[in-house]
mmCIF file of C-alpha atoms in Angstrom:
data_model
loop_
_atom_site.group_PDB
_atom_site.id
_atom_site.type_symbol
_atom_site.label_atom_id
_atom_site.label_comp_id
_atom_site.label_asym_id
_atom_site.label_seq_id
_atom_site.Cartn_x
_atom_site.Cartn_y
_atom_site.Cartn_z
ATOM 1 C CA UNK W 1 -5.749 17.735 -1.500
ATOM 2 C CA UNK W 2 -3.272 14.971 0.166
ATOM 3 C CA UNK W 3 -0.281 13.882 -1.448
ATOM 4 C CA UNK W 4 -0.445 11.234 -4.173
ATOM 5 C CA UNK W 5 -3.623 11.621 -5.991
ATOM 6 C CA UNK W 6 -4.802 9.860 -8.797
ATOM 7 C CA UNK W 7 -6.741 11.030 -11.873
ATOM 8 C CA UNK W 8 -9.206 10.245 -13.367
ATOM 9 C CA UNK W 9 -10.948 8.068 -10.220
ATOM 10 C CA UNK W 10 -12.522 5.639 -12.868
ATOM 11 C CA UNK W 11 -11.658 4.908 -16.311
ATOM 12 C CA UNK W 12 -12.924 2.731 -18.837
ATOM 13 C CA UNK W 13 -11.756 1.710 -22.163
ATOM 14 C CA UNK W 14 -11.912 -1.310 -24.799
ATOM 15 C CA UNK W 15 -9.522 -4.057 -24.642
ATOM 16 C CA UNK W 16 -6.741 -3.114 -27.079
ATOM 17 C CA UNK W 17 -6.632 0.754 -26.525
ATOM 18 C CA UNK W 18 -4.331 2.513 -24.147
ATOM 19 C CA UNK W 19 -5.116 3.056 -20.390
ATOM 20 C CA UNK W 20 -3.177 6.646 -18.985
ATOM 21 C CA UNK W 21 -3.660 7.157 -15.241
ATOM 22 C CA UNK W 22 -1.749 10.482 -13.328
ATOM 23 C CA UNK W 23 -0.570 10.986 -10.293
ATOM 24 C CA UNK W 24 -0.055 14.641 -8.707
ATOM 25 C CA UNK W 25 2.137 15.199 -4.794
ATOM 26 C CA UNK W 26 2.920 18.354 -2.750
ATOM 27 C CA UNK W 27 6.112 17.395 -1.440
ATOM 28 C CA UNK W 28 9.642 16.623 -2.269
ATOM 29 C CA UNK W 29 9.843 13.109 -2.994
ATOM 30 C CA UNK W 30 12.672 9.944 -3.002
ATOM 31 C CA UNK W 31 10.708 7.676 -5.349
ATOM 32 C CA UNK W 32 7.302 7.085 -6.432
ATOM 33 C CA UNK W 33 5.602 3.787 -7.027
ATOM 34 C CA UNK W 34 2.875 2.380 -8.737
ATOM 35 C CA UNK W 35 0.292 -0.485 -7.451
ATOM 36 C CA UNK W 36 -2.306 -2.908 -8.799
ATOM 37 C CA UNK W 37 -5.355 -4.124 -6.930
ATOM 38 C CA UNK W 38 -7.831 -6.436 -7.905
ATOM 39 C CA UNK W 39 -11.072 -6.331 -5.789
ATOM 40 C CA UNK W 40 -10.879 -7.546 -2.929
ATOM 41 C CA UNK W 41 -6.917 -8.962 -2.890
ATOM 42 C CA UNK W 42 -3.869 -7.025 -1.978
ATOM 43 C CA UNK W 43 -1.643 -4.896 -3.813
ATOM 44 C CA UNK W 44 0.796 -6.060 -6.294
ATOM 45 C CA UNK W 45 4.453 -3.684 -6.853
ATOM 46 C CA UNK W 46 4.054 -2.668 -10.626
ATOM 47 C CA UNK W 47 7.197 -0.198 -10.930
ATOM 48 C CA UNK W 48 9.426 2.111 -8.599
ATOM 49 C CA UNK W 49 10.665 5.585 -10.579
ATOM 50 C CA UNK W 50 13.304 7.321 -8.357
ATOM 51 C CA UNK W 51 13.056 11.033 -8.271
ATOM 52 C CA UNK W 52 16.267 11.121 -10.158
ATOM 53 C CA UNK W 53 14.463 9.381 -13.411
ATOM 54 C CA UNK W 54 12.066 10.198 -15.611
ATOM 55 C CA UNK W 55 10.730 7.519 -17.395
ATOM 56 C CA UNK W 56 10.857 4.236 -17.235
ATOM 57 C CA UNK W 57 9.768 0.754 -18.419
ATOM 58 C CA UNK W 58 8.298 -2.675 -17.796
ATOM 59 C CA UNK W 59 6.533 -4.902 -20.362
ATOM 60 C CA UNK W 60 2.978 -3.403 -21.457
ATOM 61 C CA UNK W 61 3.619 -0.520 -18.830
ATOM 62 C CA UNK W 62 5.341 3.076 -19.221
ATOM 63 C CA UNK W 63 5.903 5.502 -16.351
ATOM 64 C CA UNK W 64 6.955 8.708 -16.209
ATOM 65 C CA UNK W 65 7.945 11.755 -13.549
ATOM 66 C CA UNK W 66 7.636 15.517 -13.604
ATOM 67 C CA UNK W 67 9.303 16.132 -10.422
ATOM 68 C CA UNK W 68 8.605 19.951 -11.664
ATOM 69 C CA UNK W 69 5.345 19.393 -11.798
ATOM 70 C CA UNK W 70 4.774 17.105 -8.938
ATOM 71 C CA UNK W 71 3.360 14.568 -11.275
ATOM 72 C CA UNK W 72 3.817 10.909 -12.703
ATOM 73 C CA UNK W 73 1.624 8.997 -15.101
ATOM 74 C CA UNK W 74 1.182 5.384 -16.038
ATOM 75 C CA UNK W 75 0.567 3.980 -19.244
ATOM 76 C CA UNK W 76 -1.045 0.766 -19.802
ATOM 77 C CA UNK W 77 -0.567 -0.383 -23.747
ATOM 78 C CA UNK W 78 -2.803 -2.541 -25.506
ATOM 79 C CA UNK W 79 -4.891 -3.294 -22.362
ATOM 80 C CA UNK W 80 -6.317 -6.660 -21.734
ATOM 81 C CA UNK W 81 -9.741 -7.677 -19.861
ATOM 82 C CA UNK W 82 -7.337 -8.772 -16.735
ATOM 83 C CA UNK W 83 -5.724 -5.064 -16.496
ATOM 84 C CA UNK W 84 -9.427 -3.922 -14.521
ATOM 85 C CA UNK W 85 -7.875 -3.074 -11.531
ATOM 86 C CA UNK W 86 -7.616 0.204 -9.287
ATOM 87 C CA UNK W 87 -4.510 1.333 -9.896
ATOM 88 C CA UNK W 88 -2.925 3.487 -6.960
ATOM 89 C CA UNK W 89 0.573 5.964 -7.377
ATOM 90 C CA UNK W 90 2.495 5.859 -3.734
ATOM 91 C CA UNK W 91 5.279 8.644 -2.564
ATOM 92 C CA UNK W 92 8.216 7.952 -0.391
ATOM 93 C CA UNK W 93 9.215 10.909 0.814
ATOM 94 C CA UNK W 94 12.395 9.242 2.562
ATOM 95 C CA UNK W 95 10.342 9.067 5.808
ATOM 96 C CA UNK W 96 9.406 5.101 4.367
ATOM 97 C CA UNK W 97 6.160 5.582 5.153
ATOM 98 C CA UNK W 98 4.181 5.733 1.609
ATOM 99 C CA UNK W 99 1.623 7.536 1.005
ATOM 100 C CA UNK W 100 -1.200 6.649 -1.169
ATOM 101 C CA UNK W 101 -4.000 8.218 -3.454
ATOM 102 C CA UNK W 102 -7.820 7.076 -3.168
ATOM 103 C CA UNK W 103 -6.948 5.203 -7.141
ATOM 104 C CA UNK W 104 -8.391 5.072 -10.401
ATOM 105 C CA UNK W 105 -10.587 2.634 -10.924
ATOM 106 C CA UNK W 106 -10.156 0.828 -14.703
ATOM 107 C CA UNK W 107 -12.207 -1.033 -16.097
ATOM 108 C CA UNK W 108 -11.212 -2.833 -19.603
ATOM 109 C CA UNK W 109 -14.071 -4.253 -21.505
ATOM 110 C CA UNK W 110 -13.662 -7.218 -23.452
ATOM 111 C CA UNK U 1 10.132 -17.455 -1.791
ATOM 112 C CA UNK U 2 7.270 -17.175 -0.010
ATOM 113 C CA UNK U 3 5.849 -13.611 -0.162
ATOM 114 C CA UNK U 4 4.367 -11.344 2.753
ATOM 115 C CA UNK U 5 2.471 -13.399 4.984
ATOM 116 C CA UNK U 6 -0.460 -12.409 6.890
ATOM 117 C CA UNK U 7 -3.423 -14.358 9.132
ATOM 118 C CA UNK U 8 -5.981 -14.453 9.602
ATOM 119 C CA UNK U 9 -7.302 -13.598 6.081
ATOM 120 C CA UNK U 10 -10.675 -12.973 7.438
ATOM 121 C CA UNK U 11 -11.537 -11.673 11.206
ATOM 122 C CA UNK U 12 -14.851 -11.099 12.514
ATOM 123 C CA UNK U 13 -15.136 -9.635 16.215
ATOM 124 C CA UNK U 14 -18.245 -7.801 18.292
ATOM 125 C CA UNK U 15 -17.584 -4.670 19.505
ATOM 126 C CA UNK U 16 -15.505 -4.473 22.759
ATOM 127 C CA UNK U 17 -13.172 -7.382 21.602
ATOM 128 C CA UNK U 18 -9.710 -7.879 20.809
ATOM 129 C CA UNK U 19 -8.059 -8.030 17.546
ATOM 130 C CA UNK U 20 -4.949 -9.158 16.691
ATOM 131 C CA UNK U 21 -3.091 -9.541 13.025
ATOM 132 C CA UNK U 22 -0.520 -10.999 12.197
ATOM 133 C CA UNK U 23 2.405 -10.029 9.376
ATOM 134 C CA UNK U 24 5.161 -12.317 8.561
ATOM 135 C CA UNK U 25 7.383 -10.420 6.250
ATOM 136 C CA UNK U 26 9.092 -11.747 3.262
ATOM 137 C CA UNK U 27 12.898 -13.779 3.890
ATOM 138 C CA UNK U 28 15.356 -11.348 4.587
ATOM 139 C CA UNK U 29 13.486 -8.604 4.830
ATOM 140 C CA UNK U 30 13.630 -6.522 8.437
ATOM 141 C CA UNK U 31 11.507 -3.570 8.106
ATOM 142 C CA UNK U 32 7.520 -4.428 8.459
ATOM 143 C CA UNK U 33 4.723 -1.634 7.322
ATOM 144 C CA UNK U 34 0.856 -1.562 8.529
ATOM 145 C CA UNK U 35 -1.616 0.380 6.609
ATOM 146 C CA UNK U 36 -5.231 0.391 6.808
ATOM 147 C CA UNK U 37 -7.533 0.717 3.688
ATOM 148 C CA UNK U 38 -11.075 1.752 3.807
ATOM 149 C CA UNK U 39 -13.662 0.948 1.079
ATOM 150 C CA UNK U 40 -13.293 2.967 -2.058
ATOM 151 C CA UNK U 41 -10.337 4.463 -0.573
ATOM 152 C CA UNK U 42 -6.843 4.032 -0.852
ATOM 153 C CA UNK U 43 -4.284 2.929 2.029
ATOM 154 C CA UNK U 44 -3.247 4.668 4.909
ATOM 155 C CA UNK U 45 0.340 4.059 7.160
ATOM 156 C CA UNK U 46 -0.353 3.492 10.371
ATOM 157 C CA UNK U 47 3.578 2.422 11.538
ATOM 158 C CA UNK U 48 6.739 1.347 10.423
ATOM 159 C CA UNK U 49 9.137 -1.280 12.489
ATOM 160 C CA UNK U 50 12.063 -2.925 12.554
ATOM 161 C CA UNK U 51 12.685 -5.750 14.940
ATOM 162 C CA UNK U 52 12.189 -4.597 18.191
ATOM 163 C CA UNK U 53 12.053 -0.697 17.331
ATOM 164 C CA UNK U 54 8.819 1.120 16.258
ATOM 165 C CA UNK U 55 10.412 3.620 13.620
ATOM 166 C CA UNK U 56 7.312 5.638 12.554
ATOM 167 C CA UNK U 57 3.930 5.498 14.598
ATOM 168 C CA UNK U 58 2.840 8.852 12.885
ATOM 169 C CA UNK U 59 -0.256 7.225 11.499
ATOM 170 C CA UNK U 60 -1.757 5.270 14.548
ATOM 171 C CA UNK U 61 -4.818 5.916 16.890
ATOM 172 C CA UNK U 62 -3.102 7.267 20.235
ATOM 173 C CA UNK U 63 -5.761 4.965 21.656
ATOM 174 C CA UNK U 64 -6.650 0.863 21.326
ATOM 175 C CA UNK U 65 -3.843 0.619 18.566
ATOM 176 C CA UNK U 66 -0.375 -0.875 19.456
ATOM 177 C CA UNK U 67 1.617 -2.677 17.136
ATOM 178 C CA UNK U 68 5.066 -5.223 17.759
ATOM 179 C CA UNK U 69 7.511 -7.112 15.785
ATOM 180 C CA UNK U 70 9.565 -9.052 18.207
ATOM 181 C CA UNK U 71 13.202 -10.676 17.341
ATOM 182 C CA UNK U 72 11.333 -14.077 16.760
ATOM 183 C CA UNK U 73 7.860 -14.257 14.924
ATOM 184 C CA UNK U 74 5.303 -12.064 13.510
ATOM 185 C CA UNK U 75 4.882 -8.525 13.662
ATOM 186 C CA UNK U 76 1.612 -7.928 15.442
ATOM 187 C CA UNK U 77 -1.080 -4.990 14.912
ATOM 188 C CA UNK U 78 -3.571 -5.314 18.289
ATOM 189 C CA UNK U 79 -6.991 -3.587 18.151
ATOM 190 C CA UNK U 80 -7.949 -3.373 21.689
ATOM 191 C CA UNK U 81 -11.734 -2.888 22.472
ATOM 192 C CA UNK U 82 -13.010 -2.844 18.621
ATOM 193 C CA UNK U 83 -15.396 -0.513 17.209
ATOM 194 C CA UNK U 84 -17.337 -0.889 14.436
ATOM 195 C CA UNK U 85 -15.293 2.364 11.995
ATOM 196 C CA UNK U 86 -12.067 -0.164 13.023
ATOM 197 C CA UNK U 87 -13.613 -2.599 10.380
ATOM 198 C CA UNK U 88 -11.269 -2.247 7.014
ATOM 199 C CA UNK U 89 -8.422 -4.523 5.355
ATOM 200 C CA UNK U 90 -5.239 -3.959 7.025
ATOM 201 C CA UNK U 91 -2.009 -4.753 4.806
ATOM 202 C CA UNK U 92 1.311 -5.707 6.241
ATOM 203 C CA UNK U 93 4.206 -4.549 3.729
ATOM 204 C CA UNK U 94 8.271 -5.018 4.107
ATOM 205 C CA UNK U 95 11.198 -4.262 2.839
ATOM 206 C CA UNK U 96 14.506 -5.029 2.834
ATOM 207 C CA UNK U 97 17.488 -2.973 4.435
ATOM 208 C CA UNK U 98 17.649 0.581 2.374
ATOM 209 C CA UNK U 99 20.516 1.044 0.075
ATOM 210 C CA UNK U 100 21.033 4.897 -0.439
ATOM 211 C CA UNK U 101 18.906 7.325 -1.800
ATOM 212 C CA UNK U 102 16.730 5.393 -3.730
ATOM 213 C CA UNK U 103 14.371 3.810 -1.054
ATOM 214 C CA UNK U 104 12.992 0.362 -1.726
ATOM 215 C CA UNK U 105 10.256 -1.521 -2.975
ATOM 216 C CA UNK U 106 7.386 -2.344 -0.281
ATOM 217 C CA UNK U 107 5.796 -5.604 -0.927
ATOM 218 C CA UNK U 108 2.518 -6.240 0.438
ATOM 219 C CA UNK U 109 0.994 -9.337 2.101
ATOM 220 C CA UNK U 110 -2.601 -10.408 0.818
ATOM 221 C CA UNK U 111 -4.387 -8.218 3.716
ATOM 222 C CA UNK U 112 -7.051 -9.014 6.905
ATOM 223 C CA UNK U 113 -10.489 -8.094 6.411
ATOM 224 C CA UNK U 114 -11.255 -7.243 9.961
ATOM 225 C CA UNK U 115 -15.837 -6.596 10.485
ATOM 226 C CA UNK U 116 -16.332 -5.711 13.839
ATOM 227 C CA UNK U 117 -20.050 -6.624 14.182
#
């Protein structure tokens, strides 16, 4: 399988529960990141975890890294109706270049 | 601060034609990413630039695809002679200069929706 790939592909939850998406990579990495699309629009920068961390923390969200284990996850608390998104997990490998999963797909029902 | 800018938002060319896309990266930012995104799938890096320099081409077509980001205005991705598996959204991203190890955040322009009828 490629590097950076997401799991499950689609997810779906009521508003108010948690939302976990993971992330497995192959290959050595400098940083991972985590992005939001809506249908249709571009992606919006959620967090950046540097291979050096292992968890770390904006608002409703929660990411780790397993750099052991060539995983991350992302954790979505108390999800809203505007949290459907796909979510995608990118890996810089220090080449810039990211590279990016196929997504989960979450869908929070109101 | 405006963010990533990129036009058209929308293109629509017959087969044969030209496309061209434009990125203007965020202030103060030098380094300008393509990627390409098919339906239901995530994004792909084409190349990575800095003014005047292609850094990474890795993930282009060796044919049709040629990119640019000259020391005044847009970067540019050209699509020469389109076919119709070149229709996807193609995102511009930049960056700021890298300070050490830690890499930086890529922030990425609204897209073009290229159909190539």
């Amino acid at each position: 399988s490629q590097q950076g790939e997401e799991d499950p592909q689609a997810l779906s939850i009521q508003e108010g529960e948690n939302a976990t998406m993971n992330c497995s990579y192959k290959t050595s990495i400098n940083n991972l990141q985590w992005y939001r699309q809506n249908s249709g629009r571009g992606l919006v920068h959620l967090i950046l975890i540097r291979s050096n961390e292992r968890e770390k923390h904006s608002g409703r969200l929660r990411v780790t890294l397993d750099t052991s284990k060539k995983s991350s996850s992302l954790l979505i608390t108390a999800s809203r109706a505007a949290d459907t998104a796909s979510y995608f997990c990118a890996t810089d490998t220090g080449r810039r270049a990211l590279t990016f999963g196929s997504g989960t797909r979450l869908q929070v029902q109101p | 601060n405006a963010g990533v800018m990129q036009n058209p938002r929308h293109l629509v060319r017959r087969r044969g034609q030209e496309a061209r896309l434009r990125c203007s990266p965020m202030k103060g930012h030098s380094h300008v990413y393509w990627y390409r995104q098919l339906p239901e799938e995530g994004l792909k890096f084409m190349v990575y630039l800095q003014k005047e320099n292609i850094i990474d081409e890795s993930g282009m077509p060796k044919e049709r695809f040629s990119a640019e980001f000259p020391k005044e205005g847009p970067s540019i991705l050209r699509i020469q002679q389109v076919v119709r598996g070149d229709s996807a959204a193609y995102f511009c991203a930049s960056s700021p200069v890298r300070g050490g190890l830690s890499g930086d955040t890529q922030y990425f322009g609204p897209g073009t929706r290229l159909t190539v009828l």
